[in-house]
Short mmCIF file of C-alpha atoms in Angstrom, two decimals:
data_model
loop_
_atom_site.label_atom_id
_atom_site.label_comp_id
_atom_site.label_asym_id
_atom_site.label_seq_id
_atom_site.Cartn_x
_atom_site.Cartn_y
_atom_site.Cartn_z
CA MET S 1 159.10 109.25 84.68
CA THR S 2 159.68 106.04 82.72
CA SER S 3 158.09 106.22 79.29
CA SER S 4 156.33 103.52 77.32
CA THR S 5 159.46 103.27 75.18
CA THR S 6 161.55 102.00 78.11
CA PRO S 7 163.72 99.15 76.73
CA MET S 8 163.02 95.61 77.81
CA THR S 9 164.96 94.34 80.82
CA GLU S 10 168.39 93.49 79.47
CA GLY S 11 169.14 89.79 79.24
CA LEU S 12 165.62 88.63 80.14
CA PRO S 13 164.06 86.52 77.36
CA PRO S 14 160.39 87.19 76.56
CA LEU S 15 157.82 85.25 78.57
CA GLY S 16 156.61 82.48 76.31
CA SER S 17 159.92 82.12 74.49
CA PRO S 18 161.66 78.73 74.36
CA GLU S 19 164.59 80.29 76.25
CA PHE S 20 162.38 81.30 79.18
CA ALA S 21 160.43 78.03 79.16
CA ALA S 22 163.63 75.98 79.33
CA ASP S 23 164.35 77.14 82.89
CA PRO S 24 161.70 79.54 84.23
CA GLN S 25 162.76 79.31 87.88
CA ARG S 26 166.25 80.55 87.06
CA HIS S 27 164.75 83.65 85.47
CA TYR S 28 162.31 84.14 88.35
CA THR S 29 165.17 84.01 90.86
CA TRP S 30 167.11 86.61 88.89
CA LEU S 31 164.06 88.88 88.73
CA ARG S 32 163.36 88.65 92.47
CA GLU S 33 166.97 89.51 93.25
CA HIS S 34 167.78 92.09 90.59
CA ALA S 35 164.59 93.41 88.94
CA PRO S 36 161.48 92.85 91.12
CA VAL S 37 159.56 95.14 88.76
CA ALA S 38 160.67 94.73 85.18
CA GLN S 39 159.57 95.49 81.66
CA THR S 40 159.59 92.57 79.26
CA ARG S 41 157.56 91.08 76.44
CA ILE S 42 155.00 88.31 76.27
CA ASP S 43 155.36 86.21 73.14
CA TYR S 44 152.43 83.99 72.25
CA GLY S 45 152.40 82.63 68.72
CA PRO S 46 152.32 85.59 66.34
CA VAL S 47 151.50 88.05 69.14
CA SER S 48 154.21 89.98 71.01
CA GLN S 49 153.02 92.35 73.72
CA PRO S 50 155.08 94.57 76.06
CA ALA S 51 154.28 94.10 79.74
CA TRP S 52 155.56 94.92 83.20
CA VAL S 53 155.98 92.02 85.62
CA LEU S 54 156.26 91.75 89.40
CA ALA S 55 158.39 88.96 90.86
CA ARG S 56 158.20 89.19 94.67
CA TYR S 57 155.45 87.64 96.80
CA GLN S 58 154.35 90.72 98.75
CA ASP S 59 154.16 92.86 95.58
CA CYS S 60 152.22 90.21 93.67
CA ARG S 61 149.77 89.69 96.54
CA ALA S 62 149.24 93.42 97.03
CA MET S 63 148.75 93.99 93.30
CA LEU S 64 145.89 91.50 93.17
CA THR S 65 143.75 93.77 95.37
CA ASP S 66 145.08 97.14 94.16
CA PRO S 67 142.27 99.31 92.67
CA ARG S 68 144.86 101.11 90.53
CA LEU S 69 145.31 97.88 88.57
CA PRO S 70 141.92 96.71 87.24
CA ARG S 71 141.64 94.03 84.59
CA SER S 72 139.04 96.03 82.68
CA PRO S 73 139.74 99.75 82.93
CA GLY S 74 137.16 102.16 81.55
CA ASP S 75 138.84 102.39 78.16
CA GLY S 76 139.48 98.64 77.90
CA SER S 77 142.41 96.36 78.62
CA ALA S 78 145.62 97.36 76.91
CA MET S 79 146.08 93.77 75.72
CA ALA S 80 142.63 93.69 74.05
CA ALA S 81 143.44 96.40 71.53
CA GLY S 82 143.17 95.14 67.96
CA LEU S 83 141.81 91.69 68.80
CA PRO S 84 139.19 90.18 66.47
CA GLU S 85 135.67 90.59 67.87
CA HIS S 86 135.13 86.89 68.69
CA ILE S 87 138.46 86.73 70.52
CA ARG S 88 137.88 90.03 72.31
CA MET S 89 134.42 88.93 73.41
CA VAL S 90 135.67 85.63 74.83
CA SER S 91 138.64 87.20 76.60
CA GLN S 92 137.13 90.49 77.77
CA GLU S 93 133.51 89.62 78.57
CA SER S 94 134.59 86.86 80.94
CA LEU S 95 134.20 87.41 84.68
CA ILE S 96 137.96 86.78 84.85
CA MET S 97 138.39 90.18 83.20
CA LYS S 98 135.68 92.03 85.16
CA ASP S 99 136.13 94.12 88.28
CA GLY S 100 134.10 95.36 91.22
CA ALA S 101 130.32 95.07 91.22
CA GLU S 102 130.20 93.59 87.71
CA HIS S 103 132.60 90.82 88.69
CA LYS S 104 130.70 90.16 91.91
CA ARG S 105 127.41 89.84 90.03
CA LEU S 106 128.77 87.38 87.47
CA ARG S 107 130.66 85.32 90.01
CA ALA S 108 127.59 84.99 92.24
CA LEU S 109 125.69 83.45 89.32
CA VAL S 110 128.29 80.79 88.57
CA ALA S 111 129.88 80.07 91.96
CA LYS S 112 127.29 77.62 93.36
CA PRO S 113 128.49 74.51 91.45
CA PHE S 114 132.06 75.17 92.62
CA THR S 115 131.51 75.14 96.38
CA PRO S 116 133.70 72.62 98.26
CA LYS S 117 130.70 70.49 99.35
CA VAL S 118 129.39 70.21 95.78
CA ILE S 119 132.88 69.42 94.47
CA GLU S 120 133.43 66.63 96.99
CA ARG S 121 130.22 64.97 95.78
CA LEU S 122 131.79 64.89 92.31
CA GLY S 123 134.68 62.87 93.67
CA GLU S 124 133.17 59.47 92.91
CA ARG S 125 132.49 60.51 89.32
CA VAL S 126 136.12 61.57 88.94
CA ARG S 127 137.26 58.28 90.49
CA ALA S 128 135.13 56.33 88.01
CA LEU S 129 136.53 58.31 85.07
CA ALA S 130 140.09 57.77 86.29
CA ASN S 131 139.58 54.01 86.55
CA ARG S 132 137.93 53.93 83.12
CA ARG S 133 140.91 55.69 81.57
CA LEU S 134 143.38 53.31 83.21
CA ASP S 135 141.30 50.34 82.01
CA ALA S 136 141.67 51.67 78.46
CA LEU S 137 145.46 51.88 78.84
CA VAL S 138 146.00 48.28 79.98
CA GLY S 139 148.67 46.53 77.93
CA GLN S 140 150.28 49.65 76.48
CA ASP S 141 154.05 49.74 76.97
CA VAL S 142 154.47 53.52 76.90
CA VAL S 143 151.65 55.92 77.74
CA ASP S 144 151.63 59.70 77.35
CA LEU S 145 149.99 60.25 80.71
CA ARG S 146 149.26 63.90 79.97
CA GLN S 147 147.27 63.18 76.83
CA GLU S 148 145.78 59.81 77.75
CA TYR S 149 144.96 60.31 81.43
CA ALA S 150 145.40 63.80 82.85
CA LEU S 151 143.51 65.51 80.02
CA PRO S 152 140.41 63.32 79.42
CA ILE S 153 139.28 63.25 83.06
CA PRO S 154 138.71 66.99 83.59
CA PHE S 155 137.55 67.43 79.99
CA THR S 156 134.73 64.93 80.56
CA VAL S 157 133.84 66.52 83.90
CA ILE S 158 133.57 70.03 82.49
CA ALA S 159 131.72 68.86 79.36
CA GLU S 160 129.16 67.15 81.60
CA MET S 161 128.91 70.17 83.89
CA VAL S 162 128.30 72.51 80.96
CA GLY S 163 125.87 70.07 79.31
CA VAL S 164 127.67 69.06 76.11
CA ASN S 165 126.18 65.77 74.90
CA GLU S 166 128.24 62.86 73.59
CA ALA S 167 127.47 63.64 69.94
CA ASP S 168 128.99 67.12 70.27
CA ARG S 169 132.04 66.22 72.37
CA ALA S 170 134.44 65.92 69.41
CA ARG S 171 133.56 69.38 68.08
CA PHE S 172 133.73 70.86 71.56
CA GLN S 173 137.11 69.24 72.24
CA LEU S 174 138.56 70.49 68.95
CA GLY S 175 137.74 74.07 69.88
CA VAL S 176 138.87 73.69 73.49
CA ALA S 177 142.18 72.17 72.38
CA ALA S 178 142.78 75.16 70.09
CA MET S 179 141.85 77.59 72.84
CA LEU S 180 144.44 76.06 75.15
CA SER S 181 147.12 75.47 72.52
CA ASP S 182 150.25 77.39 71.70
CA TYR S 183 149.07 78.32 68.18
CA GLU S 184 149.78 74.96 66.55
CA GLY S 185 149.33 75.20 62.80
CA THR S 186 148.57 78.50 61.11
CA ARG S 187 147.02 81.53 62.77
CA GLU S 188 144.11 81.23 60.31
CA ASP S 189 143.47 77.62 61.33
CA TRP S 190 143.61 78.53 65.03
CA ASP S 191 141.30 81.49 64.50
CA ALA S 192 138.78 79.35 62.61
CA LYS S 193 138.68 76.78 65.43
CA ILE S 194 138.08 79.48 68.06
CA ARG S 195 135.36 81.05 65.91
CA ASP S 196 133.69 77.64 65.54
CA LEU S 197 133.87 77.09 69.31
CA VAL S 198 132.15 80.44 69.88
CA ASP S 199 129.48 79.48 67.32
CA PHE S 200 129.03 76.09 68.99
CA VAL S 201 128.58 77.64 72.43
CA ARG S 202 125.98 80.06 71.00
CA GLU S 203 124.13 77.05 69.58
CA LEU S 204 124.41 75.32 72.96
CA VAL S 205 122.94 78.36 74.74
CA ALA S 206 120.00 78.38 72.31
CA ARG S 207 119.47 74.66 72.91
CA LYS S 208 119.41 75.13 76.69
CA ARG S 209 116.83 77.88 76.33
CA ALA S 210 114.60 75.57 74.28
CA GLU S 211 115.37 72.33 76.16
CA PRO S 212 116.44 72.99 79.76
CA ALA S 213 118.50 70.28 81.44
CA GLU S 214 120.27 69.58 84.74
CA ASP S 215 123.55 71.36 84.03
CA ILE S 216 125.39 74.59 84.80
CA LEU S 217 124.62 76.26 81.48
CA THR S 218 120.87 75.76 81.88
CA GLY S 219 121.18 77.22 85.35
CA LEU S 220 123.00 80.26 83.98
CA VAL S 221 120.44 80.74 81.19
CA GLN S 222 117.68 80.74 83.77
CA ALA S 223 119.52 82.60 86.52
CA GLU S 224 118.68 86.12 87.51
CA GLU S 225 120.51 88.47 89.85
CA ASP S 226 118.37 91.39 90.99
CA GLY S 227 116.11 90.85 87.98
CA ASP S 228 119.02 91.02 85.54
CA ARG S 229 119.74 87.99 83.34
CA LEU S 230 123.00 87.28 81.62
CA SER S 231 123.27 88.51 78.05
CA GLU S 232 124.14 86.02 75.32
CA ASP S 233 127.71 87.33 75.12
CA GLU S 234 128.02 86.97 78.89
CA LEU S 235 126.71 83.39 78.71
CA VAL S 236 129.19 82.49 75.96
CA ALA S 237 132.06 84.10 77.85
CA MET S 238 130.98 82.27 81.00
CA VAL S 239 131.38 78.91 79.27
CA PHE S 240 134.93 79.89 78.33
CA THR S 241 135.51 80.90 81.95
CA LEU S 242 134.31 77.47 83.06
CA ILE S 243 136.72 75.81 80.64
CA VAL S 244 139.62 77.71 82.16
CA ALA S 245 138.40 77.33 85.76
CA GLY S 246 137.42 73.68 85.57
CA TYR S 247 139.64 72.16 82.91
CA GLU S 248 142.74 74.02 81.80
CA THR S 249 144.30 74.36 85.23
CA THR S 250 143.31 70.86 86.30
CA PHE S 251 144.79 68.63 83.62
CA ASN S 252 148.11 70.44 83.86
CA LEU S 253 148.04 70.21 87.66
CA ILE S 254 147.53 66.43 87.41
CA THR S 255 150.47 66.15 85.00
CA ASN S 256 152.72 68.36 87.12
CA ALA S 257 151.76 66.43 90.26
CA VAL S 258 152.87 63.12 88.75
CA VAL S 259 156.19 64.56 87.54
CA THR S 260 156.86 66.19 90.91
CA LEU S 261 156.14 63.01 92.87
CA LEU S 262 158.29 60.91 90.54
CA ASP S 263 161.04 63.43 91.21
CA HIS S 264 160.55 62.89 94.96
CA PRO S 265 160.16 59.10 95.45
CA GLU S 266 160.18 59.24 99.27
CA ASP S 267 157.18 61.56 99.26
CA LEU S 268 155.49 59.43 96.62
CA ALA S 269 155.97 56.32 98.78
CA ARG S 270 154.61 58.14 101.83
CA LEU S 271 151.48 59.22 99.97
CA ARG S 272 150.98 55.77 98.49
CA GLU S 273 150.71 54.39 102.02
CA ALA S 274 148.52 57.21 103.37
CA PRO S 275 144.73 56.84 103.57
CA GLU S 276 143.05 58.73 100.74
CA ASP S 277 140.97 61.12 102.83
CA THR S 278 143.76 62.57 104.99
CA ALA S 279 145.24 65.97 105.69
CA LEU S 280 148.54 64.74 104.24
CA TRP S 281 147.03 64.31 100.77
CA ARG S 282 145.48 67.77 100.90
CA SER S 283 148.74 69.28 102.14
CA ALA S 284 150.61 67.51 99.34
CA ILE S 285 148.33 68.96 96.67
CA GLU S 286 148.81 72.47 98.10
CA GLU S 287 152.58 72.01 98.02
CA ILE S 288 152.43 70.76 94.43
CA VAL S 289 150.48 73.90 93.50
CA ARG S 290 153.13 76.06 95.20
CA PHE S 291 156.16 74.16 93.94
CA ALA S 292 155.04 73.15 90.45
CA GLY S 293 151.66 74.75 89.85
CA PRO S 294 150.67 75.21 86.21
CA VAL S 295 149.61 78.86 86.52
CA GLY S 296 152.61 81.19 86.43
CA GLY S 297 150.73 84.48 86.38
CA THR S 298 147.27 86.01 86.30
CA LYS S 299 145.36 87.62 83.49
CA PRO S 300 146.83 91.05 82.75
CA ALA S 301 145.86 94.17 84.64
CA THR S 302 146.14 97.72 83.30
CA ALA S 303 147.61 100.54 85.35
CA ILE S 304 145.12 103.46 85.45
CA GLU S 305 147.75 105.82 86.83
CA ASP S 306 151.51 105.98 87.14
CA ILE S 307 152.67 103.53 89.83
CA THR S 308 156.13 103.43 91.34
CA TRP S 309 157.81 100.34 92.77
CA TYR S 310 161.44 100.35 93.96
CA GLY S 311 161.99 103.71 92.29
CA GLN S 312 160.75 102.36 88.94
CA THR S 313 157.67 104.08 87.52
CA VAL S 314 155.18 102.01 85.55
CA PRO S 315 153.27 104.45 83.31
CA ALA S 316 149.49 104.66 83.23
CA GLY S 317 148.10 102.41 80.49
CA SER S 318 150.76 99.74 80.95
CA VAL S 319 149.99 96.03 81.14
CA VAL S 320 151.07 94.64 84.54
CA ILE S 321 151.25 90.95 85.49
CA PRO S 322 152.15 89.32 88.82
CA LEU S 323 154.43 86.33 88.38
CA LEU S 324 152.75 83.88 90.75
CA ALA S 325 155.25 81.10 90.07
CA SER S 326 158.02 83.45 91.16
CA ALA S 327 156.11 84.63 94.22
CA ASN S 328 155.64 81.02 95.33
CA ARG S 329 159.43 80.54 95.51
CA ASP S 330 160.14 83.80 97.35
CA PRO S 331 162.53 83.07 100.26
CA ALA S 332 161.16 86.11 102.10
CA VAL S 333 157.92 84.15 102.62
CA PHE S 334 158.72 80.43 102.28
CA ASP S 335 161.45 78.63 104.23
CA GLU S 336 163.72 76.78 101.80
CA PRO S 337 161.40 77.62 98.90
CA ASP S 338 163.17 75.31 96.45
CA ARG S 339 162.58 72.31 98.71
CA PHE S 340 159.46 70.22 98.03
CA ASP S 341 157.75 69.53 101.37
CA ILE S 342 154.36 67.82 101.43
CA THR S 343 153.93 68.76 105.10
CA ARG S 344 154.71 72.47 104.61
CA THR S 345 152.77 74.71 106.96
CA PRO S 346 151.78 77.41 106.67
CA ASN S 347 151.56 77.38 102.90
CA HIS S 348 150.01 80.65 101.77
CA HIS S 349 150.89 80.17 98.11
CA LEU S 350 149.39 82.28 95.32
CA GLY S 351 148.94 79.38 92.92
CA PHE S 352 145.21 80.05 92.63
CA GLY S 353 145.53 83.82 92.86
CA HIS S 354 144.22 86.09 95.61
CA GLY S 355 141.39 88.52 96.24
CA GLN S 356 138.22 88.76 94.19
CA HIS S 357 139.79 86.84 91.29
CA PHE S 358 140.82 83.84 93.39
CA CYS S 359 140.40 80.88 91.03
CA LEU S 360 136.75 79.88 90.73
CA GLY S 361 137.75 76.27 90.04
CA ALA S 362 140.30 75.89 92.84
CA SER S 363 138.25 73.34 94.80
CA LEU S 364 137.55 71.36 91.63
CA ALA S 365 141.21 71.37 90.58
CA ARG S 366 142.38 70.27 94.02
CA MET S 367 139.88 67.42 94.19
CA GLU S 368 140.44 66.15 90.65
CA ALA S 369 144.22 66.23 91.02
CA ARG S 370 144.05 64.42 94.37
CA VAL S 371 141.67 61.70 93.16
CA ALA S 372 143.42 61.21 89.80
CA VAL S 373 146.82 60.76 91.46
CA GLN S 374 145.39 58.48 94.18
CA VAL S 375 143.79 56.18 91.62
CA LEU S 376 146.94 56.14 89.51
CA LEU S 377 149.23 55.25 92.41
CA ALA S 378 146.84 52.63 93.77
CA ARG S 379 146.63 50.81 90.46
CA HIS S 380 150.17 51.40 89.23
CA PRO S 381 152.51 51.74 92.22
CA ALA S 382 155.55 50.93 90.05
CA ILE S 383 154.97 53.77 87.56
CA THR S 384 158.20 55.17 86.05
CA LEU S 385 159.20 57.66 83.39
CA ALA S 386 159.67 56.15 79.94
CA VAL S 387 162.26 58.75 78.94
CA PRO S 388 165.23 60.36 80.70
CA ARG S 389 164.05 63.10 83.08
CA ASP S 390 165.85 65.84 81.17
CA GLU S 391 163.82 65.02 78.06
CA LEU S 392 160.61 66.30 79.68
CA ALA S 393 160.17 69.78 78.24
CA PHE S 394 157.82 72.64 79.04
CA GLU S 395 155.57 74.13 76.39
CA PRO S 396 156.77 77.66 75.55
CA MET S 397 153.54 79.27 76.70
CA PRO S 398 153.77 82.49 78.70
CA LEU S 399 152.69 82.30 82.34
CA TRP S 400 152.17 78.53 82.28
CA THR S 401 154.17 75.56 83.52
CA ARG S 402 152.93 72.89 81.13
CA TYR S 403 154.79 69.79 80.00
CA GLN S 404 154.63 68.94 76.32
CA GLN S 405 154.11 65.27 77.15
CA LEU S 406 154.62 62.76 79.97
CA PRO S 407 155.68 59.33 78.64
CA VAL S 408 155.54 56.68 81.37
CA HIS S 409 155.64 52.94 81.92
CA LEU S 410 152.64 52.18 84.11
CA GLY S 411 154.29 49.06 85.47
#
């Protein structure tokens, strides 16, 4: 049996390292072909954690419904060991890290605002925000589209959905930015910002109890499932879940969509001429998620028993992560997987996960990306990169495909 001291896969840089981030697809291809189950490390700021990864589509998909690989085993996630209490609470009390009946209960309480019909009604609000942002950028020669367009739209949407008023937006954004950062500054500074965000959300929960409003958080405060209300920790963790589900994925998807379409001008021209509410636009967004989706892997699972793949035994207690970005380029499932095809069908990608943890915010992310790109192309059909293509770099964040910036000429 392979022990927990098994050396890391030789020649594979840690996930999250600059070396891996420089060309992730090259490493994914190597893993699928030579080490479909591999032991590596996840580097994130000052944290370095051993983990096993799966690279092939069928293994990743099967893992996401495998009861031997829960996200919250009885003795706690292996990756949660030693975390400060406020970080552990945010990461481990979230429904993203719950399994079975507990996950089902929490998801039922928060799922209603994320149904496709509700999301489509938000479309006009997203369109208005997109136009407002472009109005603010008129006259600028070079625009960082990631920071100035892709990010503010979903941030405003999720802040409104949660019920953060204008006066508190700056404080909320400071904490959210830290939560989604790659440990910029010192660990102490990052930790203080996360702690303040937790404190702010607790204050927000108290405010919604005293002064109910028409927002998701008020609904969660008041919601009951079989007579059981959410605890304060569950409410706080749920807000963090909403940030991830409704914001983090979306602004990176918008950024990645623009880069991908600029890389494929014929497809961009075809979409520019297509009516906005067409199957082609929806198909294009699905292909962008498959080809260049921001989420490269799920939250970690923990093996509760020894599991063997391809003759390689992953010991009980190990952290295991499916590499969704690798699965989505698996030639065993997708014809010509490295070809971008906005008409691809079928397209059973894993960009939003699979099973009970399928992304809660998938419908919101799809709609916001589609509307944001439509508005951008309608108003600025001559948009071009403001730097050479090879100067666009990924952030060295494990399990994410996130550009550091996207300088463009709007034209």
